[in-house]
Short mmCIF file of C-alpha atoms in Angstrom, two decimals:
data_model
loop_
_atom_site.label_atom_id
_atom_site.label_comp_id
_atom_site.label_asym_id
_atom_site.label_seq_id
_atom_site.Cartn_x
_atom_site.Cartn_y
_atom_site.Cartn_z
CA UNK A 1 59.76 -6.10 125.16
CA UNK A 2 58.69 -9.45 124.56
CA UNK A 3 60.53 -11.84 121.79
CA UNK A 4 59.75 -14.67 120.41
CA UNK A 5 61.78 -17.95 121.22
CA UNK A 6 65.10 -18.80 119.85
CA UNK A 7 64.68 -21.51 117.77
CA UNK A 8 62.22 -19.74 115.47
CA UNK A 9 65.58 -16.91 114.77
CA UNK A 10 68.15 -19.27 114.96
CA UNK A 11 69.80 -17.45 111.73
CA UNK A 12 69.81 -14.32 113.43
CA UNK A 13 70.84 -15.66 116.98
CA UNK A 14 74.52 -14.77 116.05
CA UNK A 15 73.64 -11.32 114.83
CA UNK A 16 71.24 -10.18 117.72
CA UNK A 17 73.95 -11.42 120.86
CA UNK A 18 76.77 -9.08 119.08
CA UNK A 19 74.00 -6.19 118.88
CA UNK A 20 73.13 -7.03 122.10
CA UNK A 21 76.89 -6.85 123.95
CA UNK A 22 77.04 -3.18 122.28
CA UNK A 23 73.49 -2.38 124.26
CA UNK A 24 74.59 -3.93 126.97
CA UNK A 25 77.60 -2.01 127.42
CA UNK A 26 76.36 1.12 126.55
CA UNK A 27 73.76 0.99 129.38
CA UNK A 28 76.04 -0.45 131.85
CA UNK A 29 78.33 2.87 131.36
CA UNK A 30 75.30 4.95 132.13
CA UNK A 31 75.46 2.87 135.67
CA UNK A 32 72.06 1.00 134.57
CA UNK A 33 71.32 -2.59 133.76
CA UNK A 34 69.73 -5.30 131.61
CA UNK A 35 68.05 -8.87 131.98
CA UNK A 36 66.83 -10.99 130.11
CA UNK A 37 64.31 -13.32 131.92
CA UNK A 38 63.38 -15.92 129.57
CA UNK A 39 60.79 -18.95 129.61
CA UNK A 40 61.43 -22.01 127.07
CA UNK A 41 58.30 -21.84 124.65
CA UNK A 42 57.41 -18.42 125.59
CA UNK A 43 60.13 -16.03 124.37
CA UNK A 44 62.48 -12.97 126.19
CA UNK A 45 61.38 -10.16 128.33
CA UNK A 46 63.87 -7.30 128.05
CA UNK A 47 64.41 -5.78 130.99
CA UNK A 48 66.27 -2.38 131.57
CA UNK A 49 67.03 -0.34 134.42
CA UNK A 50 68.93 3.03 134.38
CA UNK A 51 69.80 5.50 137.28
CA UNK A 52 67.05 8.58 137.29
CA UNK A 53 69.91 11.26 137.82
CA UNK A 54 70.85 9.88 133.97
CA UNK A 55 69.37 11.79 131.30
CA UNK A 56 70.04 10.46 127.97
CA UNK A 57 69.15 10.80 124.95
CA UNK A 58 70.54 8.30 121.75
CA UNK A 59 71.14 10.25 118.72
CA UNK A 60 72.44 9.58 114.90
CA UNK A 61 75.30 11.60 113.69
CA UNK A 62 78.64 11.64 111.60
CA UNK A 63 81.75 11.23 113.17
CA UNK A 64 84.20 13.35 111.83
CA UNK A 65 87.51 13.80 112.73
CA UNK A 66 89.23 17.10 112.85
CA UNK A 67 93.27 16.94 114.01
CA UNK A 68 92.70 13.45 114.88
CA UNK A 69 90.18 14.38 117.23
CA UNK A 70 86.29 12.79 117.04
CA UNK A 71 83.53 14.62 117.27
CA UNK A 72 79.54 13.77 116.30
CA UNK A 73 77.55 16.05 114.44
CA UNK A 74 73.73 15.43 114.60
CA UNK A 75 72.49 13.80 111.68
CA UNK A 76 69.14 15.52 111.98
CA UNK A 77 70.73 19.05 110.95
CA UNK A 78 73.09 17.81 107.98
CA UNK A 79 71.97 18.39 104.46
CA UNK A 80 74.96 17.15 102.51
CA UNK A 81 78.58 16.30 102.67
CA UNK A 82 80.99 16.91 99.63
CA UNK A 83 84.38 17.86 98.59
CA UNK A 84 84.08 21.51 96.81
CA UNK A 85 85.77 22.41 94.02
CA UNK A 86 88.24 25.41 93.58
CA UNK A 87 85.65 26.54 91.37
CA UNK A 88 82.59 26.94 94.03
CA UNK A 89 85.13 28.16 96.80
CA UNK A 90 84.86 32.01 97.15
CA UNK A 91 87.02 34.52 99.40
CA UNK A 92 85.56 37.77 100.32
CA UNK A 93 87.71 40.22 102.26
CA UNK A 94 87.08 40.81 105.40
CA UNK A 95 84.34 38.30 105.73
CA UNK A 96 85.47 34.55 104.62
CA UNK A 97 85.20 32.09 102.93
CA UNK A 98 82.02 31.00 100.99
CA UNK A 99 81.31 28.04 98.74
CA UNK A 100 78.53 28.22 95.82
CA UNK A 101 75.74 25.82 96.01
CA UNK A 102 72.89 26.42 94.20
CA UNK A 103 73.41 29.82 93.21
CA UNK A 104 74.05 31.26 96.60
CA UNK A 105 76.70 31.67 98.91
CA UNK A 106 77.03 29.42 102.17
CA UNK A 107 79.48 30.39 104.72
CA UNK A 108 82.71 27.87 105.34
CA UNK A 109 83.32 27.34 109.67
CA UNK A 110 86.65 25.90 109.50
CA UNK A 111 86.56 23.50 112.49
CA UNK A 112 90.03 24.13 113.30
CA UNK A 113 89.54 27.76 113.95
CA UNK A 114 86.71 27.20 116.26
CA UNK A 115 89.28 25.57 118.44
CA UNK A 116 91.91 27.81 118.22
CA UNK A 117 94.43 25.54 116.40
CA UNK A 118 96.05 26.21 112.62
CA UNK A 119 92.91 26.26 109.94
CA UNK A 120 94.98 26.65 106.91
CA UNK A 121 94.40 23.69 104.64
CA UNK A 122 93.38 24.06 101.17
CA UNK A 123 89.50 23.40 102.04
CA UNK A 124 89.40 22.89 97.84
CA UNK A 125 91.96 19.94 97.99
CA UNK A 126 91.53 18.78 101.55
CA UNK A 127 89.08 17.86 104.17
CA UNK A 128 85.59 17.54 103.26
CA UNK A 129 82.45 20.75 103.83
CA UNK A 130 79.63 18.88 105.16
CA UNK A 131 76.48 21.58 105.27
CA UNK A 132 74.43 21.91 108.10
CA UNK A 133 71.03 23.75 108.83
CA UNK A 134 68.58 25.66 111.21
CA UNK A 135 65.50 26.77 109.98
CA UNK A 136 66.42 28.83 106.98
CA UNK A 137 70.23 29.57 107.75
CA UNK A 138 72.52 26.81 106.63
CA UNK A 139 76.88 27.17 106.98
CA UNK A 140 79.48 24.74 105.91
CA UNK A 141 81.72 22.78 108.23
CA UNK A 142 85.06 21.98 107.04
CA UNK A 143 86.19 18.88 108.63
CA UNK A 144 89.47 16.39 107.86
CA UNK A 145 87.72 13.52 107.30
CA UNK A 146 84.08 11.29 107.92
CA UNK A 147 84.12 7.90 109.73
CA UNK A 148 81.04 6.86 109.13
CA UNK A 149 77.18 6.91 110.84
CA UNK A 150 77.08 6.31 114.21
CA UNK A 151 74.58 5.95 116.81
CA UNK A 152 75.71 7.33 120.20
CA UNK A 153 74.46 7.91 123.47
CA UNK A 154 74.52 11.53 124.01
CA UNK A 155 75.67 12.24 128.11
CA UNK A 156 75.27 15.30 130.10
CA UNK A 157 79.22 16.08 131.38
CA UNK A 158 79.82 17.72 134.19
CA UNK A 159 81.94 20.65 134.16
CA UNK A 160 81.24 22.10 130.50
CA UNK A 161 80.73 25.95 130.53
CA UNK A 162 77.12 25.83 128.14
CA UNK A 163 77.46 29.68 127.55
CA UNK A 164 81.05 29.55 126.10
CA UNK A 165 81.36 25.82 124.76
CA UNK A 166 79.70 24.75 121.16
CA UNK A 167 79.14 20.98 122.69
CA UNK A 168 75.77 19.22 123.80
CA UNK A 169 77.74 17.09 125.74
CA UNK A 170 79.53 13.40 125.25
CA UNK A 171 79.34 10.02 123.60
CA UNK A 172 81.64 6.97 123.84
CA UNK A 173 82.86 5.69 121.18
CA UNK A 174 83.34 2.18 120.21
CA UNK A 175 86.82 1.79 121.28
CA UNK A 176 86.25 3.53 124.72
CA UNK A 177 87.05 7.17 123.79
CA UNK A 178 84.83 10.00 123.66
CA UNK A 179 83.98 12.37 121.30
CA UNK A 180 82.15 15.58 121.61
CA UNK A 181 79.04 16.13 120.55
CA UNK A 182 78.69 19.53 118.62
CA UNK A 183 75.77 21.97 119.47
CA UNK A 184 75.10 23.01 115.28
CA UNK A 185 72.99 25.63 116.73
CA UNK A 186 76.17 27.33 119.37
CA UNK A 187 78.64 26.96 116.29
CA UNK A 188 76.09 29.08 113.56
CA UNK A 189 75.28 31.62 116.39
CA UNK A 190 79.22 32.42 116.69
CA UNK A 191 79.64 32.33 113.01
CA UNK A 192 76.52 34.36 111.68
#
């Protein structure tokens, strides 16, 4: 990738070396690299090098945190995010918990339940029901709380059971940490 020299940015010098240290690290914890030859008067070539056992793949995505726990959820299959109302939260027994958008009925996954921990908040007063879709079915996911867009580096991790788990995989997080990436498919196939 070829850019043009410095002094022509010089504004945006600042800006571009921070994004660049997040890049940089990102791919250096994939074991790749990055260089940046560069010839006064001519501009940058980008350079980047990463192992070919690495498959990656960057994706956009909330993080949400459930129990003080991260986890990304692909933006790609969100439709909305929004604190319900005890009004347009339903209980039917023996099946659930809905919400009412539009006239219909969407089923609540409480995320807590999924991982076998307590799952009794008030999902009218707490936590927020972000709705998520595949092709024509569409469930709510009650969550604690969003922190924001992200864009992570989804990675393969060695060990996870695909036919039991409800993760794609991994992402590091800005602080070092990593949160789970949820499969939205895995997680409507268990609830529907």
């Amino acid at each position: 990738i070829r850019h043009p020299p410095t002094s022509t940015l010089f504004p945006y010098t600042t800006l571009f070396r921070s994004g660049m240290d997040v890049v940089k690290r990102n791919i250096e914890s994939m074991g790749g690299s990055i260089s940046v030859p560069s010839t006064p008067g001519h501009g940058s070539c980008f350079e980047v090098r990463l192992p070919r056992t690495i498959s990656t793949q960057i994706l956009r995505g909330f993080a949400v945190v459930v129990d003080d726990r991260h986890y990304i959820l692909p933006m790609d299959q969100i439709v909305r995010c929004f604190r319900p109302t005890p009004e347009q939260v339903r209980t039917v027994q023996g099946q659930g918990e809905f919400i009412i958008e539009q006239d219909a009925l969407t089923t609540v996954c409480r995320f807590q339940k999924i991982f076998g921990r307590d799952g009794q908040r008030n999902i009218a007063n707490e936590g927020v029901l972000i709705v998520v879709e595949n092709r024509d079915r569409r469930i709510a996911l009650h969550v604690d709380r969003i922190d924001g867009l992200q864009q992570v580096v989804l990675k393969q991790i060695d060990g996870l059971e695909n036919d039991n788990l409800f993760f794609k995989g991994g992402a590091v997080m800005g602080d070092g940490s990593v949160a789970m990436v949820v499969d939205i498919n895995r997680v409507m196939e268990m609830v529907m």
